[in-house]
PDB file of C-alpha atoms in Angstrom:
ATOM      1  CA  MET A 254      94.504 128.633 157.958  1.00 51.00           C
ATOM      2  CA  ARG A 255      95.509 129.530 154.424  1.00 58.00           C
ATOM      3  CA  GLY A 256      98.935 130.485 153.156  1.00 68.00           C
ATOM      4  CA  ILE A 257     100.925 127.626 154.640  1.00 82.00           C
ATOM      5  CA  GLY A 258     102.967 125.137 152.664  1.00 86.00           C
ATOM      6  CA  LEU A 259     101.381 121.776 153.360  1.00 89.00           C
ATOM      7  CA  VAL A 260     102.765 118.254 153.010  1.00 90.00           C
ATOM      8  CA  ILE A 261     100.371 115.312 153.320  1.00 92.00           C
ATOM      9  CA  VAL A 262     101.730 111.832 154.090  1.00 92.00           C
ATOM     10  CA  HIS A 263      99.676 108.656 154.323  1.00 93.00           C
ATOM     11  CA  GLU A 264     101.277 105.339 155.148  1.00 94.00           C
ATOM     12  CA  LEU A 265     100.693 101.986 156.793  1.00 95.00           C
ATOM     13  CA  ALA A 266     101.514 101.502 160.437  1.00 95.00           C
ATOM     14  CA  GLN A 267     104.163  98.892 161.136  1.00 94.00           C
ATOM     15  CA  GLY A 268     102.580  95.433 161.090  1.00 95.00           C
ATOM     16  CA  ALA A 269      99.324  96.567 159.443  1.00 96.00           C
ATOM     17  CA  ALA A 270      97.921  94.518 156.557  1.00 96.00           C
ATOM     18  CA  ASN A 271      97.929  95.955 153.026  1.00 95.00           C
ATOM     19  CA  LYS A 272      94.943  98.210 152.329  1.00 96.00           C
ATOM     20  CA  GLU A 273      92.896  98.685 149.131  1.00 96.00           C
ATOM     21  CA  GLY A 274      90.969 101.716 147.892  1.00 96.00           C
ATOM     22  CA  ILE A 275      92.168 104.122 150.580  1.00 96.00           C
ATOM     23  CA  GLN A 276      90.696 107.605 150.496  1.00 96.00           C
ATOM     24  CA  GLY A 277      91.083 110.627 152.747  1.00 96.00           C
ATOM     25  CA  ILE A 278      88.171 113.036 152.193  1.00 96.00           C
ATOM     26  CA  THR A 279      87.883 116.398 154.000  1.00 95.00           C
ATOM     27  CA  GLU A 280      84.765 117.976 155.458  1.00 97.00           C
ATOM     28  CA  THR A 281      84.360 119.952 152.208  1.00 94.00           C
ATOM     29  CA  GLY A 282      84.341 116.767 150.120  1.00 95.00           C
ATOM     30  CA  ALA A 283      87.847 117.376 148.749  1.00 92.00           C
ATOM     31  CA  GLN A 284      90.071 114.342 148.331  1.00 92.00           C
ATOM     32  CA  LEU A 285      93.187 114.923 150.421  1.00 92.00           C
ATOM     33  CA  PHE A 286      94.821 111.601 149.510  1.00 92.00           C
ATOM     34  CA  ALA A 287      94.091 108.259 147.893  1.00 93.00           C
ATOM     35  CA  SER A 288      95.864 104.994 147.136  1.00 93.00           C
ATOM     36  CA  SER A 289      94.719 102.085 145.030  1.00 93.00           C
ATOM     37  CA  ILE A 290      96.819  99.759 147.177  1.00 93.00           C
ATOM     38  CA  LEU A 291      98.859 100.759 150.212  1.00 93.00           C
ATOM     39  CA  ASN A 292     101.590  98.493 151.492  1.00 90.00           C
ATOM     40  CA  PRO A 293     104.696  98.986 153.678  1.00 87.00           C
ATOM     41  CA  ARG A 294     106.829  99.955 150.666  1.00 86.00           C
ATOM     42  CA  ASN A 295     104.676 102.650 149.056  1.00 83.00           C
ATOM     43  CA  LYS A 296     103.751 105.467 151.416  1.00 76.00           C
ATOM     44  CA  ASP A 297     102.563 108.557 149.555  1.00 73.00           C
ATOM     45  CA  THR A 298     103.513 112.192 150.016  1.00 75.00           C
ATOM     46  CA  GLY A 299     101.773 115.159 148.417  1.00 78.00           C
ATOM     47  CA  THR A 300     102.826 118.813 148.603  1.00 72.00           C
ATOM     48  CA  TYR A 301     100.453 121.772 148.394  1.00 72.00           C
ATOM     49  CA  ALA A 302     101.246 125.496 148.381  1.00 67.00           C
ATOM     50  CA  GLY A 303      98.875 127.714 150.322  1.00 65.00           C
ATOM     51  CA  ALA A 304      96.436 124.903 151.072  1.00 72.00           C
ATOM     52  CA  THR A 305      93.587 125.056 153.544  1.00 83.00           C
ATOM     53  CA  ILE A 306      93.990 122.867 156.630  1.00 91.00           C
ATOM     54  CA  PRO A 307      90.972 120.546 156.934  1.00 94.00           C
ATOM     55  CA  ARG A 308      88.865 120.485 160.082  1.00 96.00           C
ATOM     56  CA  TRP A 309      88.646 116.708 159.774  1.00 98.00           C
ATOM     57  CA  VAL A 310      89.420 113.924 157.326  1.00 97.00           C
ATOM     58  CA  ARG A 311      87.342 110.796 156.787  1.00 98.00           C
ATOM     59  CA  VAL A 312      89.682 107.897 156.003  1.00 98.00           C
ATOM     60  CA  THR A 313      88.198 104.778 154.424  1.00 98.00           C
ATOM     61  CA  TRP A 314      89.515 101.583 152.890  1.00 98.00           C
ATOM     62  CA  ARG A 315      88.002  98.524 151.286  1.00 97.00           C
ATOM     63  CA  GLU A 316      88.578  94.837 150.699  1.00 96.00           C
ATOM     64  CA  ASP A 317      87.724  92.523 147.789  1.00 94.00           C
ATOM     65  CA  THR A 318      88.037  95.363 145.253  1.00 94.00           C
ATOM     66  CA  THR A 319      88.425  95.149 141.489  1.00 92.00           C
ATOM     67  CA  PRO A 320      91.607  96.560 139.880  1.00 92.00           C
ATOM     68  CA  GLY A 321      90.862  99.853 138.147  1.00 91.00           C
ATOM     69  CA  THR A 322      87.833 100.525 140.361  1.00 93.00           C
ATOM     70  CA  ARG A 323      89.260 100.006 143.835  1.00 94.00           C
ATOM     71  CA  TRP A 324      87.537 103.103 145.295  1.00 91.00           C
ATOM     72  CA  THR A 325      84.048 102.030 144.242  1.00 92.00           C
ATOM     73  CA  THR A 326      84.047  98.221 144.432  1.00 94.00           C
ATOM     74  CA  GLY A 327      84.313  95.756 147.268  1.00 95.00           C
ATOM     75  CA  LYS A 328      83.250  96.419 150.818  1.00 96.00           C
ATOM     76  CA  VAL A 329      84.254  99.331 153.077  1.00 97.00           C
ATOM     77  CA  VAL A 330      85.986  97.731 156.078  1.00 97.00           C
ATOM     78  CA  GLY A 331      87.728 100.773 157.546  1.00 97.00           C
ATOM     79  CA  ASP A 332      85.890 104.045 158.154  1.00 98.00           C
ATOM     80  CA  TYR A 333      87.419 106.573 160.568  1.00 98.00           C
ATOM     81  CA  THR A 334      87.055 110.319 161.014  1.00 98.00           C
ATOM     82  CA  VAL A 335      90.254 112.054 162.141  1.00 98.00           C
ATOM     83  CA  GLN A 336      90.082 115.493 163.755  1.00 98.00           C
ATOM     84  CA  VAL A 337      92.862 117.645 162.288  1.00 97.00           C
ATOM     85  CA  LEU A 338      92.565 121.432 162.731  1.00 96.00           C
ATOM     86  CA  SER A 339      91.581 121.326 166.408  1.00 97.00           C
ATOM     87  CA  ARG A 340      94.626 119.161 167.230  1.00 98.00           C
ATOM     88  CA  ILE A 341      97.227 121.608 165.883  1.00 97.00           C
ATOM     89  CA  PRO A 342      98.085 124.530 168.186  1.00 97.00           C
ATOM     90  CA  ARG A 343      98.047 128.118 166.939  1.00 95.00           C
ATOM     91  CA  GLU A 344     101.800 128.345 167.656  1.00 96.00           C
ATOM     92  CA  ALA A 345     102.461 125.700 164.997  1.00 95.00           C
ATOM     93  CA  PHE A 346     100.731 127.784 162.332  1.00 93.00           C
ATOM     94  CA  ASP A 347     102.618 130.899 163.434  1.00 93.00           C
ATOM     95  CA  LEU A 348     105.915 129.001 163.294  1.00 94.00           C
ATOM     96  CA  ALA A 349     105.128 127.611 159.837  1.00 92.00           C
ATOM     97  CA  ARG A 350     104.435 131.126 158.538  1.00 89.00           C
ATOM     98  CA  ALA A 351     107.467 132.698 160.261  1.00 90.00           C
ATOM     99  CA  GLY A 352     110.003 131.987 157.519  1.00 87.00           C
ATOM    100  CA  ARG A 353     110.724 130.624 154.094  1.00 86.00           C
ATOM    101  CA  LYS A 354     111.096 126.924 153.403  1.00 89.00           C
ATOM    102  CA  ARG A 355     108.780 125.952 156.260  1.00 91.00           C
ATOM    103  CA  PHE A 356     105.992 123.435 155.848  1.00 91.00           C
ATOM    104  CA  LEU A 357     103.266 121.928 157.947  1.00 94.00           C
ATOM    105  CA  VAL A 358     103.356 118.139 157.540  1.00 94.00           C
ATOM    106  CA  LEU A 359     100.190 116.140 158.237  1.00 95.00           C
ATOM    107  CA  THR A 360     100.745 112.390 158.563  1.00 96.00           C
ATOM    108  CA  PHE A 361      97.984 109.779 158.529  1.00 96.00           C
ATOM    109  CA  ARG A 362      99.238 106.362 159.625  1.00 96.00           C
ATOM    110  CA  ILE A 363      96.761 103.601 158.796  1.00 96.00           C
ATOM    111  CA  ARG A 364      96.424 100.761 161.306  1.00 97.00           C
ATOM    112  CA  ASP A 365      94.207  97.699 160.964  1.00 97.00           C
ATOM    113  CA  ASP A 366      91.902  99.141 163.620  1.00 97.00           C
ATOM    114  CA  GLY A 367      92.145 102.900 163.091  1.00 97.00           C
ATOM    115  CA  VAL A 368      94.191 105.871 161.953  1.00 98.00           C
ATOM    116  CA  ASP A 369      96.900 107.697 163.872  1.00 98.00           C
ATOM    117  CA  PHE A 370      97.448 111.374 163.094  1.00 98.00           C
ATOM    118  CA  GLY A 371     100.542 113.469 163.594  1.00 98.00           C
ATOM    119  CA  TRP A 372     101.684 116.902 162.524  1.00 98.00           C
ATOM    120  CA  MET A 373     105.011 118.695 162.400  1.00 97.00           C
ATOM    121  CA  VAL A 374     106.430 122.021 161.321  1.00 96.00           C
ATOM    122  CA  ARG A 375     109.413 121.260 159.119  1.00 93.00           C
ATOM    123  CA  LEU A 376     112.229 123.477 157.849  1.00 92.00           C
ATOM    124  CA  GLN A 377     113.377 122.188 154.457  1.00 84.00           C
ATOM    125  CA  ASP A 378     116.686 123.993 154.006  1.00 78.00           C
ATOM    126  CA  GLY A 379     118.759 121.069 152.824  1.00 73.00           C
ATOM    127  CA  VAL A 380     118.953 117.411 153.655  1.00 75.00           C
ATOM    128  CA  PRO A 381     117.989 116.238 156.156  1.00 82.00           C
ATOM    129  CA  PHE A 382     115.081 118.539 157.017  1.00 87.00           C
ATOM    130  CA  VAL A 383     114.773 119.988 160.516  1.00 90.00           C
ATOM    131  CA  THR A 384     111.719 119.393 162.693  1.00 91.00           C
ATOM    132  CA  LEU A 385     110.836 122.650 164.463  1.00 93.00           C
ATOM    133  CA  MET A 386     107.726 121.467 166.335  1.00 95.00           C
ATOM    134  CA  LYS A 387     105.530 118.350 166.336  1.00 97.00           C
ATOM    135  CA  GLY A 388     102.559 116.708 167.969  1.00 97.00           C
ATOM    136  CA  GLY A 389      99.765 114.207 167.603  1.00 95.00           C
ATOM    137  CA  ASP A 390      99.769 110.427 167.889  1.00 94.00           C
ATOM    138  CA  LEU A 391     103.090 109.745 166.177  1.00 86.00           C
TER     139      LEU A 391
END
């Protein structure tokens, strides 16, 4: 699934506690996203041109970490594997490729007891953007 503009969002679910040392690692070992500390005010968005859609993403977070080494210290308290590629229909990829200024947005919403996943095909032709198709848990 190459050749699609990809936007990755990771954020806390409403009411979830702050998280430390968050990482989203794909089946190839590539880091899709990471945050030293994630709280309700600092969701992160990354944009990638022509990225490969991961089959799955392993999302982990820790507690009792040390500043500067939050991804390697403390204890892993959240460890969830999120299926991605199999949850997005072929029509969404076709729609994302069908015109300019279209992106596939993958959103990972971190809860205290898991990770919700959602996707959307977005047309970014001004503000606000237009959602063309969406699915998942969100």
